[in-house]
PDB file of C-alpha atoms in Angstrom:
ATOM      1  CA  THR R  29      15.964   8.278  19.801  1.00  0.00           C
ATOM      2  CA  PRO R  30      18.069   8.224  16.646  1.00  0.00           C
ATOM      3  CA  ASN R  31      16.015   5.722  14.648  1.00  0.00           C
ATOM      4  CA  VAL R  32      12.687   7.507  14.434  1.00  0.00           C
ATOM      5  CA  ARG R  33      11.857   7.124  10.775  1.00  0.00           C
ATOM      6  CA  VAL R  34       9.083   6.721   8.226  1.00  0.00           C
ATOM      7  CA  VAL R  35       9.381   5.142   4.787  1.00  0.00           C
ATOM      8  CA  SER R  36       6.879   4.706   1.991  1.00  0.00           C
ATOM      9  CA  THR R  37       6.533   3.569  -1.591  1.00  0.00           C
ATOM     10  CA  TRP R  38       6.989   5.696  -4.725  1.00  0.00           C
ATOM     11  CA  ASP R  39       7.744   9.366  -5.238  1.00  0.00           C
ATOM     12  CA  PHE R  40       4.419  10.439  -3.757  1.00  0.00           C
ATOM     13  CA  GLY R  41       5.701   8.872  -0.553  1.00  0.00           C
ATOM     14  CA  ILE R  42       7.693  12.070   0.093  1.00  0.00           C
ATOM     15  CA  ALA R  43       4.594  14.162   0.789  1.00  0.00           C
ATOM     16  CA  ALA R  44       3.004  11.310   2.707  1.00  0.00           C
ATOM     17  CA  ASN R  45       6.130  10.901   4.849  1.00  0.00           C
ATOM     18  CA  GLN R  46       6.167  14.588   5.700  1.00  0.00           C
ATOM     19  CA  ALA R  47       2.594  14.378   6.999  1.00  0.00           C
ATOM     20  CA  ALA R  48       3.607  11.342   9.052  1.00  0.00           C
ATOM     21  CA  TRP R  49       6.676  13.191  10.302  1.00  0.00           C
ATOM     22  CA  ALA R  50       4.516  15.983  11.707  1.00  0.00           C
ATOM     23  CA  ILE R  51       3.391  13.355  14.228  1.00  0.00           C
ATOM     24  CA  LEU R  52       6.548  11.246  14.584  1.00  0.00           C
ATOM     25  CA  GLY R  53       8.831  14.249  15.023  1.00  0.00           C
ATOM     26  CA  LYS R  54       6.813  15.368  18.040  1.00  0.00           C
ATOM     27  CA  GLY R  55       7.080  11.981  19.726  1.00  0.00           C
ATOM     28  CA  GLY R  56       3.710  10.766  18.453  1.00  0.00           C
ATOM     29  CA  HIS R  57       2.586   7.211  17.908  1.00  0.00           C
ATOM     30  CA  ALA R  58       3.703   5.320  14.787  1.00  0.00           C
ATOM     31  CA  LEU R  59       0.128   4.138  14.218  1.00  0.00           C
ATOM     32  CA  ASP R  60      -1.176   7.726  14.086  1.00  0.00           C
ATOM     33  CA  ALA R  61       1.725   8.673  11.825  1.00  0.00           C
ATOM     34  CA  VAL R  62       1.098   6.026   9.173  1.00  0.00           C
ATOM     35  CA  GLU R  63      -2.657   6.651   9.144  1.00  0.00           C
ATOM     36  CA  THR R  64      -2.161  10.392   8.708  1.00  0.00           C
ATOM     37  CA  GLY R  65       0.641   9.882   6.187  1.00  0.00           C
ATOM     38  CA  VAL R  66      -1.239   7.740   3.716  1.00  0.00           C
ATOM     39  CA  GLN R  67      -4.264  10.035   3.895  1.00  0.00           C
ATOM     40  CA  VAL R  68      -2.235  12.468   1.756  1.00  0.00           C
ATOM     41  CA  PRO R  69      -2.252  10.383  -1.450  1.00  0.00           C
ATOM     42  CA  GLU R  70      -5.794   9.212  -0.615  1.00  0.00           C
ATOM     43  CA  SER R  71      -6.901  12.853  -0.933  1.00  0.00           C
ATOM     44  CA  ASP R  72      -4.647  13.705  -3.899  1.00  0.00           C
ATOM     45  CA  LEU R  73      -6.895  13.906  -6.961  1.00  0.00           C
ATOM     46  CA  LYS R  74      -3.850  13.687  -9.245  1.00  0.00           C
ATOM     47  CA  ASN R  75      -2.977  10.302  -7.800  1.00  0.00           C
ATOM     48  CA  HIS R  76      -4.976   7.779  -9.797  1.00  0.00           C
ATOM     49  CA  SER R  77      -3.957   4.713  -7.824  1.00  0.00           C
ATOM     50  CA  VAL R  78      -4.964   5.671  -4.282  1.00  0.00           C
ATOM     51  CA  GLY R  79      -8.194   6.948  -2.755  1.00  0.00           C
ATOM     52  CA  LYS R  80     -10.293   9.740  -4.266  1.00  0.00           C
ATOM     53  CA  GLY R  81      -9.360  10.293  -7.912  1.00  0.00           C
ATOM     54  CA  GLY R  82      -8.374   6.650  -8.268  1.00  0.00           C
ATOM     55  CA  TYR R  83      -9.147   4.971 -11.558  1.00  0.00           C
ATOM     56  CA  PRO R  84     -12.347   2.914 -11.398  1.00  0.00           C
ATOM     57  CA  ASP R  85     -13.012  -0.711 -12.168  1.00  0.00           C
ATOM     58  CA  ARG R  86     -14.327  -1.634 -15.626  1.00  0.00           C
ATOM     59  CA  ASP R  87     -17.874  -0.765 -14.561  1.00  0.00           C
ATOM     60  CA  GLY R  88     -16.831   2.750 -13.569  1.00  0.00           C
ATOM     61  CA  ARG R  89     -16.869   2.113  -9.829  1.00  0.00           C
ATOM     62  CA  VAL R  90     -14.020   3.317  -7.603  1.00  0.00           C
ATOM     63  CA  THR R  91     -13.456   0.518  -5.090  1.00  0.00           C
ATOM     64  CA  LEU R  92     -10.738   0.930  -2.470  1.00  0.00           C
ATOM     65  CA  ASP R  93      -8.640  -1.470  -0.401  1.00  0.00           C
ATOM     66  CA  ALA R  94      -6.594  -0.639   2.724  1.00  0.00           C
ATOM     67  CA  SER R  95      -4.964  -2.207   5.751  1.00  0.00           C
ATOM     68  CA  ILE R  96      -3.241  -1.038   8.921  1.00  0.00           C
ATOM     69  CA  MET R  97      -1.189  -2.962  11.476  1.00  0.00           C
ATOM     70  CA  ASP R  98       0.808  -2.298  14.623  1.00  0.00           C
ATOM     71  CA  ALA R  99       3.721  -4.017  16.338  1.00  0.00           C
ATOM     72  CA  ASP R 100       1.516  -6.148  18.583  1.00  0.00           C
ATOM     73  CA  GLY R 101      -0.446  -7.876  15.836  1.00  0.00           C
ATOM     74  CA  ASN R 102      -3.425  -5.548  16.006  1.00  0.00           C
ATOM     75  CA  CYS R 103      -4.728  -5.035  12.485  1.00  0.00           C
ATOM     76  CA  GLY R 104      -7.722  -3.972  10.452  1.00  0.00           C
ATOM     77  CA  ALA R 105      -8.606  -3.808   6.794  1.00  0.00           C
ATOM     78  CA  VAL R 106     -11.293  -2.971   4.274  1.00  0.00           C
ATOM     79  CA  ALA R 107     -11.644  -4.193   0.707  1.00  0.00           C
ATOM     80  CA  ALA R 108     -13.827  -3.188  -2.223  1.00  0.00           C
ATOM     81  CA  LEU R 109     -15.024  -0.184  -0.217  1.00  0.00           C
ATOM     82  CA  GLU R 110     -16.836   2.516  -2.215  1.00  0.00           C
ATOM     83  CA  TYR R 111     -17.634   6.203  -1.544  1.00  0.00           C
ATOM     84  CA  ILE R 112     -15.249   6.797   1.391  1.00  0.00           C
ATOM     85  CA  GLU R 113     -12.243   9.056   0.833  1.00  0.00           C
ATOM     86  CA  HIS R 114     -10.057   7.563   3.587  1.00  0.00           C
ATOM     87  CA  PRO R 115     -10.285   3.770   3.601  1.00  0.00           C
ATOM     88  CA  ILE R 116      -7.196   3.632   5.848  1.00  0.00           C
ATOM     89  CA  SER R 117      -9.173   5.309   8.627  1.00  0.00           C
ATOM     90  CA  VAL R 118     -12.054   2.861   8.195  1.00  0.00           C
ATOM     91  CA  ALA R 119      -9.465   0.056   8.422  1.00  0.00           C
ATOM     92  CA  ARG R 120      -8.265   1.507  11.708  1.00  0.00           C
ATOM     93  CA  ARG R 121     -11.823   1.598  13.044  1.00  0.00           C
ATOM     94  CA  VAL R 122     -12.245  -2.053  12.036  1.00  0.00           C
ATOM     95  CA  MET R 123      -9.126  -2.767  14.073  1.00  0.00           C
ATOM     96  CA  GLU R 124     -10.115  -0.780  17.130  1.00  0.00           C
ATOM     97  CA  ARG R 125     -13.899  -1.024  17.265  1.00  0.00           C
ATOM     98  CA  THR R 126     -14.839  -4.477  15.963  1.00  0.00           C
ATOM     99  CA  PRO R 127     -13.850  -8.040  16.856  1.00  0.00           C
ATOM    100  CA  HIS R 128     -12.971  -8.527  13.144  1.00  0.00           C
ATOM    101  CA  VAL R 129      -9.985  -7.858  10.913  1.00  0.00           C
ATOM    102  CA  LEU R 130     -11.453  -7.426   7.417  1.00  0.00           C
ATOM    103  CA  LEU R 131     -14.734  -5.948   6.158  1.00  0.00           C
ATOM    104  CA  VAL R 132     -15.588  -5.870   2.463  1.00  0.00           C
ATOM    105  CA  GLY R 133     -17.968  -4.231   0.017  1.00  0.00           C
ATOM    106  CA  ASP R 134     -21.380  -3.087   1.223  1.00  0.00           C
ATOM    107  CA  GLY R 135     -20.645  -4.243   4.765  1.00  0.00           C
ATOM    108  CA  ALA R 136     -17.513  -2.109   4.907  1.00  0.00           C
ATOM    109  CA  LEU R 137     -19.471   0.912   3.665  1.00  0.00           C
ATOM    110  CA  GLN R 138     -22.269   0.294   6.169  1.00  0.00           C
ATOM    111  CA  PHE R 139     -19.715   0.143   8.986  1.00  0.00           C
ATOM    112  CA  ALA R 140     -17.994   3.315   7.773  1.00  0.00           C
ATOM    113  CA  LEU R 141     -21.281   5.232   7.717  1.00  0.00           C
ATOM    114  CA  GLU R 142     -22.130   3.987  11.213  1.00  0.00           C
ATOM    115  CA  GLN R 143     -18.752   5.316  12.322  1.00  0.00           C
ATOM    116  CA  GLY R 144     -19.564   8.751  10.958  1.00  0.00           C
ATOM    117  CA  PHE R 145     -17.606   8.700   7.700  1.00  0.00           C
ATOM    118  CA  ARG R 146     -19.112  10.780   4.913  1.00  0.00           C
ATOM    119  CA  LYS R 147     -20.305   9.189   1.677  1.00  0.00           C
ATOM    120  CA  GLU R 148     -19.137  10.977  -1.434  1.00  0.00           C
ATOM    121  CA  ASN R 149     -18.462  10.488  -5.112  1.00  0.00           C
ATOM    122  CA  LEU R 150     -14.817   9.417  -5.580  1.00  0.00           C
ATOM    123  CA  LEU R 151     -14.887   9.314  -9.386  1.00  0.00           C
ATOM    124  CA  THR R 152     -13.330  12.553 -10.577  1.00  0.00           C
ATOM    125  CA  PRO R 153     -14.110  13.926 -14.045  1.00  0.00           C
ATOM    126  CA  GLU R 154     -10.516  13.147 -15.059  1.00  0.00           C
ATOM    127  CA  ALA R 155     -10.748   9.518 -13.955  1.00  0.00           C
ATOM    128  CA  GLU R 156     -14.161   9.162 -15.597  1.00  0.00           C
ATOM    129  CA  LYS R 157     -12.723  10.489 -18.864  1.00  0.00           C
ATOM    130  CA  ALA R 158      -9.824   8.017 -18.694  1.00  0.00           C
ATOM    131  CA  TRP R 159     -12.312   5.211 -18.063  1.00  0.00           C
ATOM    132  CA  HIS R 160     -14.352   6.203 -21.141  1.00  0.00           C
ATOM    133  CA  GLU R 161     -11.119   6.222 -23.164  1.00  0.00           C
ATOM    134  CA  TRP R 162     -10.316   2.727 -21.909  1.00  0.00           C
ATOM    135  CA  GLN R 163     -13.780   1.498 -22.849  1.00  0.00           C
ATOM    136  CA  LYS R 164     -13.050   2.223 -26.539  1.00  0.00           C
ATOM    137  CA  THR R 165     -10.753  -0.787 -26.638  1.00  0.00           C
ATOM    138  CA  ALA R 166     -11.514  -2.452 -23.289  1.00  0.00           C
ATOM    139  CA  HIS R 167      -8.092  -4.021 -23.564  1.00  0.00           C
ATOM    140  CA  TYR R 168      -6.935  -5.100 -20.129  1.00  0.00           C
ATOM    141  CA  GLN R 169      -3.190  -5.293 -19.732  1.00  0.00           C
ATOM    142  CA  PRO R 170      -1.778  -3.966 -16.484  1.00  0.00           C
ATOM    143  CA  SER R 171       1.395  -2.110 -17.401  1.00  0.00           C
ATOM    144  CA  ILE R 172       4.782  -2.229 -15.746  1.00  0.00           C
ATOM    145  CA  ASN R 173       5.121   0.811 -13.559  1.00  0.00           C
TER     146      ASN R 173
ATOM    147  CA  ALA O  19       5.469   6.320 -15.146  1.00  0.00           C
ATOM    148  CA  ASN O  20       1.907   7.185 -14.214  1.00  0.00           C
ATOM    149  CA  ASN O  21       0.641   3.872 -12.919  1.00  0.00           C
ATOM    150  CA  HIS O  22       2.335   3.917  -9.508  1.00  0.00           C
ATOM    151  CA  ASP O  23      -0.151   1.781  -7.674  1.00  0.00           C
ATOM    152  CA  THR O  24      -0.603   1.756  -3.936  1.00  0.00           C
ATOM    153  CA  ILE O  25       1.071   3.559  -1.078  1.00  0.00           C
ATOM    154  CA  GLY O  26       2.615   1.378   1.588  1.00  0.00           C
ATOM    155  CA  MET O  27       4.137   3.069   4.633  1.00  0.00           C
ATOM    156  CA  LEU O  28       6.154   1.845   7.625  1.00  0.00           C
ATOM    157  CA  ALA O  29       7.141   3.880  10.659  1.00  0.00           C
ATOM    158  CA  ILE O  30       9.043   3.539  13.908  1.00  0.00           C
ATOM    159  CA  ASP O  31       8.381   6.130  16.583  1.00  0.00           C
ATOM    160  CA  ALA O  32      10.350   7.610  19.490  1.00  0.00           C
ATOM    161  CA  HIS O  33       9.193   4.779  21.753  1.00  0.00           C
ATOM    162  CA  GLY O  34      10.414   2.176  19.257  1.00  0.00           C
ATOM    163  CA  ARG O  35       6.878   1.245  18.255  1.00  0.00           C
ATOM    164  CA  LEU O  36       6.360   0.014  14.705  1.00  0.00           C
ATOM    165  CA  ALA O  37       3.287   0.441  12.530  1.00  0.00           C
ATOM    166  CA  GLY O  38       2.372   0.117   8.882  1.00  0.00           C
ATOM    167  CA  ALA O  39      -0.368   1.174   6.496  1.00  0.00           C
ATOM    168  CA  CYS O  40      -1.256   0.297   2.937  1.00  0.00           C
ATOM    169  CA  THR O  41      -3.991   1.825   0.743  1.00  0.00           C
ATOM    170  CA  THR O  42      -4.948   1.644  -2.937  1.00  0.00           C
ATOM    171  CA  SER O  43      -7.691   1.960  -5.518  1.00  0.00           C
ATOM    172  CA  GLY O  44      -6.365  -1.207  -7.084  1.00  0.00           C
ATOM    173  CA  MET O  45      -5.715  -2.011 -10.709  1.00  0.00           C
ATOM    174  CA  ALA O  46      -7.413   0.390 -13.101  1.00  0.00           C
ATOM    175  CA  TRP O  47     -10.241  -1.294 -15.045  1.00  0.00           C
ATOM    176  CA  LYS O  48     -10.198  -4.376 -12.817  1.00  0.00           C
ATOM    177  CA  LEU O  49     -13.180  -6.704 -12.663  1.00  0.00           C
ATOM    178  CA  HIS O  50     -15.807  -5.468 -10.224  1.00  0.00           C
ATOM    179  CA  GLY O  51     -15.057  -7.026  -6.849  1.00  0.00           C
ATOM    180  CA  ARG O  52     -11.400  -7.732  -7.557  1.00  0.00           C
ATOM    181  CA  VAL O  53      -9.269  -7.397  -4.433  1.00  0.00           C
ATOM    182  CA  GLY O  54      -5.494  -7.204  -4.501  1.00  0.00           C
ATOM    183  CA  ASP O  55      -2.858  -7.649  -1.820  1.00  0.00           C
ATOM    184  CA  SER O  56      -3.152  -4.254  -0.102  1.00  0.00           C
ATOM    185  CA  PRO O  57      -5.936  -5.134   2.391  1.00  0.00           C
ATOM    186  CA  ILE O  58      -4.595  -8.605   3.096  1.00  0.00           C
ATOM    187  CA  ILE O  59      -2.487  -8.911   6.240  1.00  0.00           C
ATOM    188  CA  GLY O  60       0.614 -10.911   5.338  1.00  0.00           C
ATOM    189  CA  ALA O  61       0.376 -10.020   1.646  1.00  0.00           C
ATOM    190  CA  GLY O  62       0.395  -6.251   1.186  1.00  0.00           C
ATOM    191  CA  LEU O  63       1.351  -5.436   4.782  1.00  0.00           C
ATOM    192  CA  TYR O  64       2.820  -7.184   7.768  1.00  0.00           C
ATOM    193  CA  VAL O  65       4.297  -5.868  11.010  1.00  0.00           C
ATOM    194  CA  ASP O  66       5.831  -7.723  13.939  1.00  0.00           C
ATOM    195  CA  GLY O  67       7.294  -5.717  16.800  1.00  0.00           C
ATOM    196  CA  GLU O  68       9.975  -8.326  17.454  1.00  0.00           C
ATOM    197  CA  VAL O  69      11.314  -8.088  13.901  1.00  0.00           C
ATOM    198  CA  GLY O  70      10.073  -5.254  11.701  1.00  0.00           C
ATOM    199  CA  GLY O  71       7.570  -4.541   8.986  1.00  0.00           C
ATOM    200  CA  ALA O  72       7.123  -4.939   5.252  1.00  0.00           C
ATOM    201  CA  THR O  73       4.776  -3.646   2.576  1.00  0.00           C
ATOM    202  CA  SER O  74       4.437  -4.157  -1.138  1.00  0.00           C
ATOM    203  CA  THR O  75       3.382  -2.553  -4.390  1.00  0.00           C
ATOM    204  CA  GLY O  76       2.721  -3.794  -7.886  1.00  0.00           C
ATOM    205  CA  VAL O  77       0.616  -6.665  -9.200  1.00  0.00           C
ATOM    206  CA  GLY O  78      -1.242  -7.756  -6.081  1.00  0.00           C
ATOM    207  CA  GLU O  79      -2.048 -11.202  -7.423  1.00  0.00           C
ATOM    208  CA  GLU O  80       1.624 -12.179  -7.319  1.00  0.00           C
ATOM    209  CA  VAL O  81       2.055 -10.831  -3.785  1.00  0.00           C
ATOM    210  CA  ILE O  82      -0.969 -12.771  -2.497  1.00  0.00           C
ATOM    211  CA  ARG O  83       0.275 -15.938  -4.196  1.00  0.00           C
ATOM    212  CA  ASN O  84       3.482 -15.718  -2.169  1.00  0.00           C
ATOM    213  CA  ALA O  85       2.251 -14.179   1.100  1.00  0.00           C
ATOM    214  CA  GLY O  86       4.833 -11.535   0.267  1.00  0.00           C
ATOM    215  CA  SER O  87       5.053  -9.172   3.223  1.00  0.00           C
ATOM    216  CA  PHE O  88       4.839 -12.005   5.734  1.00  0.00           C
ATOM    217  CA  LEU O  89       7.675 -13.706   3.886  1.00  0.00           C
ATOM    218  CA  VAL O  90       9.827 -10.567   4.028  1.00  0.00           C
ATOM    219  CA  VAL O  91       9.300 -10.206   7.786  1.00  0.00           C
ATOM    220  CA  GLU O  92      10.029 -13.897   8.390  1.00  0.00           C
ATOM    221  CA  LEU O  93      13.248 -13.622   6.380  1.00  0.00           C
ATOM    222  CA  MET O  94      14.296 -10.681   8.539  1.00  0.00           C
ATOM    223  CA  ARG O  95      13.481 -12.810  11.588  1.00  0.00           C
ATOM    224  CA  GLN O  96      15.957 -15.359  10.258  1.00  0.00           C
ATOM    225  CA  GLY O  97      18.651 -12.703  10.129  1.00  0.00           C
ATOM    226  CA  ARG O  98      18.355 -11.127   6.683  1.00  0.00           C
ATOM    227  CA  SER O  99      18.745  -7.380   6.366  1.00  0.00           C
ATOM    228  CA  PRO O 100      15.681  -5.533   5.032  1.00  0.00           C
ATOM    229  CA  HIS O 101      17.353  -5.349   1.608  1.00  0.00           C
ATOM    230  CA  GLU O 102      18.238  -9.055   1.568  1.00  0.00           C
ATOM    231  CA  ALA O 103      14.779 -10.061   2.734  1.00  0.00           C
ATOM    232  CA  CYS O 104      13.052  -7.984   0.036  1.00  0.00           C
ATOM    233  CA  LYS O 105      15.384  -9.390  -2.620  1.00  0.00           C
ATOM    234  CA  GLU O 106      14.767 -12.984  -1.584  1.00  0.00           C
ATOM    235  CA  ALA O 107      10.995 -12.472  -1.592  1.00  0.00           C
ATOM    236  CA  VAL O 108      11.164 -10.953  -5.080  1.00  0.00           C
ATOM    237  CA  MET O 109      13.272 -13.881  -6.298  1.00  0.00           C
ATOM    238  CA  ARG O 110      10.677 -16.289  -4.900  1.00  0.00           C
ATOM    239  CA  ILE O 111       8.048 -14.650  -7.130  1.00  0.00           C
ATOM    240  CA  VAL O 112      10.328 -14.671 -10.168  1.00  0.00           C
ATOM    241  CA  LYS O 113      11.277 -18.296  -9.625  1.00  0.00           C
ATOM    242  CA  LYS O 114       7.658 -19.378  -9.395  1.00  0.00           C
ATOM    243  CA  ARG O 115       6.573 -17.614 -12.595  1.00  0.00           C
ATOM    244  CA  PRO O 116       9.686 -16.643 -14.546  1.00  0.00           C
ATOM    245  CA  GLU O 117       7.977 -15.814 -17.844  1.00  0.00           C
ATOM    246  CA  ALA O 118       5.165 -13.767 -16.318  1.00  0.00           C
ATOM    247  CA  SER O 119       7.663 -11.946 -14.107  1.00  0.00           C
ATOM    248  CA  LYS O 120       9.333 -10.400 -17.153  1.00  0.00           C
ATOM    249  CA  THR O 121       6.309  -8.210 -17.720  1.00  0.00           C
ATOM    250  CA  LEU O 122       4.967  -7.527 -14.252  1.00  0.00           C
ATOM    251  CA  GLN O 123       6.058  -5.370 -11.378  1.00  0.00           C
ATOM    252  CA  VAL O 124       6.252  -6.219  -7.704  1.00  0.00           C
ATOM    253  CA  GLY O 125       8.217  -4.165  -5.194  1.00  0.00           C
ATOM    254  CA  PHE O 126       8.802  -4.796  -1.503  1.00  0.00           C
ATOM    255  CA  LEU O 127       9.786  -2.219   1.107  1.00  0.00           C
ATOM    256  CA  ALA O 128      10.915  -3.291   4.577  1.00  0.00           C
ATOM    257  CA  MET O 129      12.079  -1.769   7.837  1.00  0.00           C
ATOM    258  CA  ASN O 130      13.489  -3.662  10.800  1.00  0.00           C
ATOM    259  CA  ARG O 131      12.990  -2.770  14.446  1.00  0.00           C
ATOM    260  CA  ASP O 132      16.246  -0.787  14.444  1.00  0.00           C
ATOM    261  CA  GLY O 133      14.896   1.461  11.693  1.00  0.00           C
ATOM    262  CA  GLU O 134      17.099  -0.003   8.944  1.00  0.00           C
ATOM    263  CA  VAL O 135      15.382   0.154   5.565  1.00  0.00           C
ATOM    264  CA  GLY O 136      15.646  -1.818   2.334  1.00  0.00           C
ATOM    265  CA  ALA O 137      13.716  -2.532  -0.844  1.00  0.00           C
ATOM    266  CA  TYR O 138      13.768  -4.658  -3.973  1.00  0.00           C
ATOM    267  CA  ALA O 139      11.613  -4.874  -7.101  1.00  0.00           C
ATOM    268  CA  ILE O 140      11.231  -7.038 -10.175  1.00  0.00           C
ATOM    269  CA  GLN O 141      11.314  -4.142 -12.634  1.00  0.00           C
ATOM    270  CA  HIS O 142      13.439  -1.016 -12.757  1.00  0.00           C
ATOM    271  CA  GLY O 143      11.606   2.153 -11.764  1.00  0.00           C
ATOM    272  CA  PHE O 144      10.370   1.441  -8.247  1.00  0.00           C
ATOM    273  CA  SER O 145      11.422   4.041  -5.704  1.00  0.00           C
ATOM    274  CA  TYR O 146      10.812   4.682  -2.033  1.00  0.00           C
ATOM    275  CA  ALA O 147      10.823   7.744   0.180  1.00  0.00           C
ATOM    276  CA  VAL O 148      12.654   7.955   3.503  1.00  0.00           C
ATOM    277  CA  CYS O 149      12.067  10.586   6.174  1.00  0.00           C
ATOM    278  CA  ASP O 150      13.870  11.041   9.498  1.00  0.00           C
ATOM    279  CA  ALA O 151      15.220  13.823  11.688  1.00  0.00           C
ATOM    280  CA  LYS O 152      18.102  14.490   9.279  1.00  0.00           C
ATOM    281  CA  LYS O 153      16.190  14.748   6.025  1.00  0.00           C
ATOM    282  CA  GLN O 154      12.513  14.679   5.181  1.00  0.00           C
ATOM    283  CA  ASP O 155      12.485  14.335   1.388  1.00  0.00           C
ATOM    284  CA  THR O 156      14.845  11.521   0.452  1.00  0.00           C
ATOM    285  CA  LEU O 157      13.798   9.447  -2.569  1.00  0.00           C
ATOM    286  CA  ILE O 158      15.775   6.271  -3.209  1.00  0.00           C
ATOM    287  CA  PRO O 159      15.641   4.187  -6.404  1.00  0.00           C
ATOM    288  CA  SER O 160      15.062   0.545  -5.516  1.00  0.00           C
ATOM    289  CA  PRO O 161      17.389  -2.125  -6.851  1.00  0.00           C
ATOM    290  CA  SER O 162      15.620  -4.574  -9.152  1.00  0.00           C
ATOM    291  CA  VAL O 163      15.940  -7.816 -11.090  1.00  0.00           C
ATOM    292  CA  TYR O 164      15.498  -6.178 -14.514  1.00  0.00           C
TER     293      TYR O 164
END
């Protein structure tokens, strides 16, 4: 099995890959590997573009989007989901436990809570401070990254 | 850079099974209710066991507009390598909006069913991490238009 491999975007992909590798390297399922892998940046409070610690929208609300897909066309996704640290895992539940593919907003949160996910504040003090700084100018220009 | 948006991940396991995941908090300071490409199958993520998988990062609006990850997978189906497929999908975005593309970032990352990997971005600075039995911390700078 020479081609067992995981790849991911950006430098923070290294840590995410290593979490995925803990599953892949033992012969585990690719679907479990990618879910576990991307949970790492979702939990990283220093990462302001994924999960908890993410920068909020202009109203100060952290709203998360995620999707997951396997080789057979099975897929699930959530969009504009608030208060749940691991949207990727909610996406997987959408895939495996509903007849749907995409849940959004309040409906996605309701589903997550029914599935036993814990509601929590995702807006860290650091992200809240950055949001207040942004509000001084409220200039919206996504930067090249 | 501190605005690295989104993690997209693709994996192939010991049984040759492919899977992908994509997760983000979206653009900072977006309008309430704005949704990007990450939760949209075919835009931010697409996987087909016969071909491979693709994921994207950057300005989600441009990826949705071009059904980006689906396009990358379909190009691989037609015989492109992961690198070639990502490059062609990026060029499709640039061709459609050449002026806007000078100041926005989109990056694609793809893996085919043999585990070959490739990427391409509009702007310099995109990178991707590769992990296999040989090495678990490889970081590769993506080629780019600019």
